[in-house]
Amino acid sequence: MCFDSFEQERFDDFEFIVLIPLPTRSMLFMISAHDSIAMYLAIEPQSLCFYVIAASKRKSEFSTEAGSKYLILGAFSSGILLFGYDRTTTDIY
């Protein structure tokens, strides 16, 4: 079933051979994470692979737009997750 859809979509690129096992390993690392930074380090390679998969059709405008939007949203959420939101600096006394 999976190979039929690859033939229909013509996914003959080498990237898919690398991009499918890497998120799987990342998910396994995320399962074994014991703290927040390990969880963050497990999510990042997984999301980077998904950015590339979202923009995999090089000739399609929609695919390129989806990949770039996904990358910007991921960078924004990753920045918030890393740096957090400090409410004490925004409070007016």
Short mmCIF file of C-alpha atoms in Angstrom, two decimals:
data_model
loop_
_atom_site.label_atom_id
_atom_site.label_comp_id
_atom_site.label_asym_id
_atom_site.label_seq_id
_atom_site.Cartn_x
_atom_site.Cartn_y
_atom_site.Cartn_z
CA MET A 1 0.00 0.00 0.00
CA CYS A 2 2.78 2.41 0.87
CA PHE A 3 4.83 1.57 -2.21
CA ASP A 4 1.81 2.10 -4.47
CA SER A 5 1.36 5.64 -3.20
CA PHE A 6 5.10 6.28 -3.64
CA GLU A 7 4.82 5.15 -7.25
CA GLN A 8 1.78 7.35 -7.83
CA GLU A 9 3.42 10.42 -6.32
CA ARG A 10 6.84 9.53 -7.82
CA PHE A 11 8.82 9.77 -4.59
CA ASP A 12 12.04 8.32 -5.95
CA ASP A 13 14.32 10.65 -4.05
CA PHE A 14 17.08 9.41 -1.80
CA GLU A 15 15.97 11.73 1.01
CA PHE A 16 13.03 9.54 1.93
CA ILE A 17 15.29 6.63 2.75
CA VAL A 18 16.99 8.83 5.35
CA LEU A 19 13.98 10.90 6.44
CA ILE A 20 11.77 8.03 7.50
CA PRO A 21 14.08 6.23 10.02
CA LEU A 22 15.38 9.45 11.61
CA PRO A 23 12.02 10.59 13.06
CA THR A 24 11.44 7.03 14.23
CA ARG A 25 14.72 7.06 16.17
CA SER A 26 13.82 10.49 17.49
CA MET A 27 10.50 9.16 18.77
CA LEU A 28 12.27 6.32 20.54
CA PHE A 29 14.66 8.81 22.13
CA MET A 30 11.68 10.93 23.20
CA ILE A 31 10.13 7.91 24.92
CA SER A 32 13.29 7.39 26.97
CA ALA A 33 13.67 11.08 27.91
CA HIS A 34 13.75 11.77 31.64
CA ASP A 35 13.89 15.57 31.62
CA SER A 36 12.67 18.51 29.56
CA ILE A 37 15.88 19.22 27.65
CA ALA A 38 16.11 15.60 26.48
CA MET A 39 12.50 15.82 25.35
CA TYR A 40 13.27 19.03 23.43
CA LEU A 41 16.37 17.49 21.83
CA ALA A 42 14.28 14.51 20.74
CA ILE A 43 11.53 16.63 19.19
CA GLU A 44 13.86 18.85 17.12
CA PRO A 45 15.32 16.23 14.71
CA GLN A 46 11.85 14.83 14.28
CA SER A 47 10.40 18.20 13.33
CA LEU A 48 13.32 19.00 11.01
CA CYS A 49 12.61 15.84 9.04
CA PHE A 50 8.95 16.73 8.84
CA TYR A 51 9.83 20.20 7.47
CA VAL A 52 11.74 18.57 4.63
CA ILE A 53 8.98 16.06 3.96
CA ALA A 54 6.37 18.86 3.87
CA ALA A 55 8.41 20.71 1.21
CA SER A 56 9.45 17.60 -0.70
CA LYS A 57 7.70 18.34 -4.00
CA ARG A 58 10.14 20.79 -5.49
CA LYS A 59 7.97 21.75 -8.45
CA SER A 60 4.87 22.56 -6.41
CA GLU A 61 4.31 26.06 -5.02
CA PHE A 62 1.98 24.72 -2.37
CA SER A 63 4.57 22.31 -1.07
CA THR A 64 7.24 24.99 -0.85
CA GLU A 65 4.84 27.36 0.88
CA ALA A 66 3.74 24.67 3.33
CA GLY A 67 7.35 23.80 4.16
CA SER A 68 8.34 27.40 4.76
CA LYS A 69 5.27 28.13 6.90
CA TYR A 70 5.87 24.95 8.87
CA LEU A 71 9.50 25.97 9.42
CA ILE A 72 8.57 29.47 10.62
CA LEU A 73 5.88 28.16 12.98
CA GLY A 74 8.27 25.51 14.29
CA ALA A 75 11.01 28.06 14.89
CA PHE A 76 8.56 30.31 16.74
CA SER A 77 7.25 27.53 18.96
CA SER A 78 10.75 26.21 19.54
CA GLY A 79 11.91 29.65 20.65
CA ILE A 80 9.02 29.96 23.08
CA LEU A 81 9.72 26.48 24.42
CA LEU A 82 13.43 27.20 24.87
CA PHE A 83 13.32 30.72 26.22
CA GLY A 84 9.93 30.54 27.87
CA TYR A 85 7.70 33.41 28.80
CA ASP A 86 8.67 35.40 31.85
CA ARG A 87 5.62 37.15 33.27
CA THR A 88 7.60 39.03 35.91
CA THR A 89 9.18 41.35 33.33
CA THR A 90 5.81 42.38 31.88
CA ASP A 91 4.01 43.11 35.16
CA ILE A 92 3.50 46.76 36.05
CA TYR A 93 3.90 47.48 39.74
#
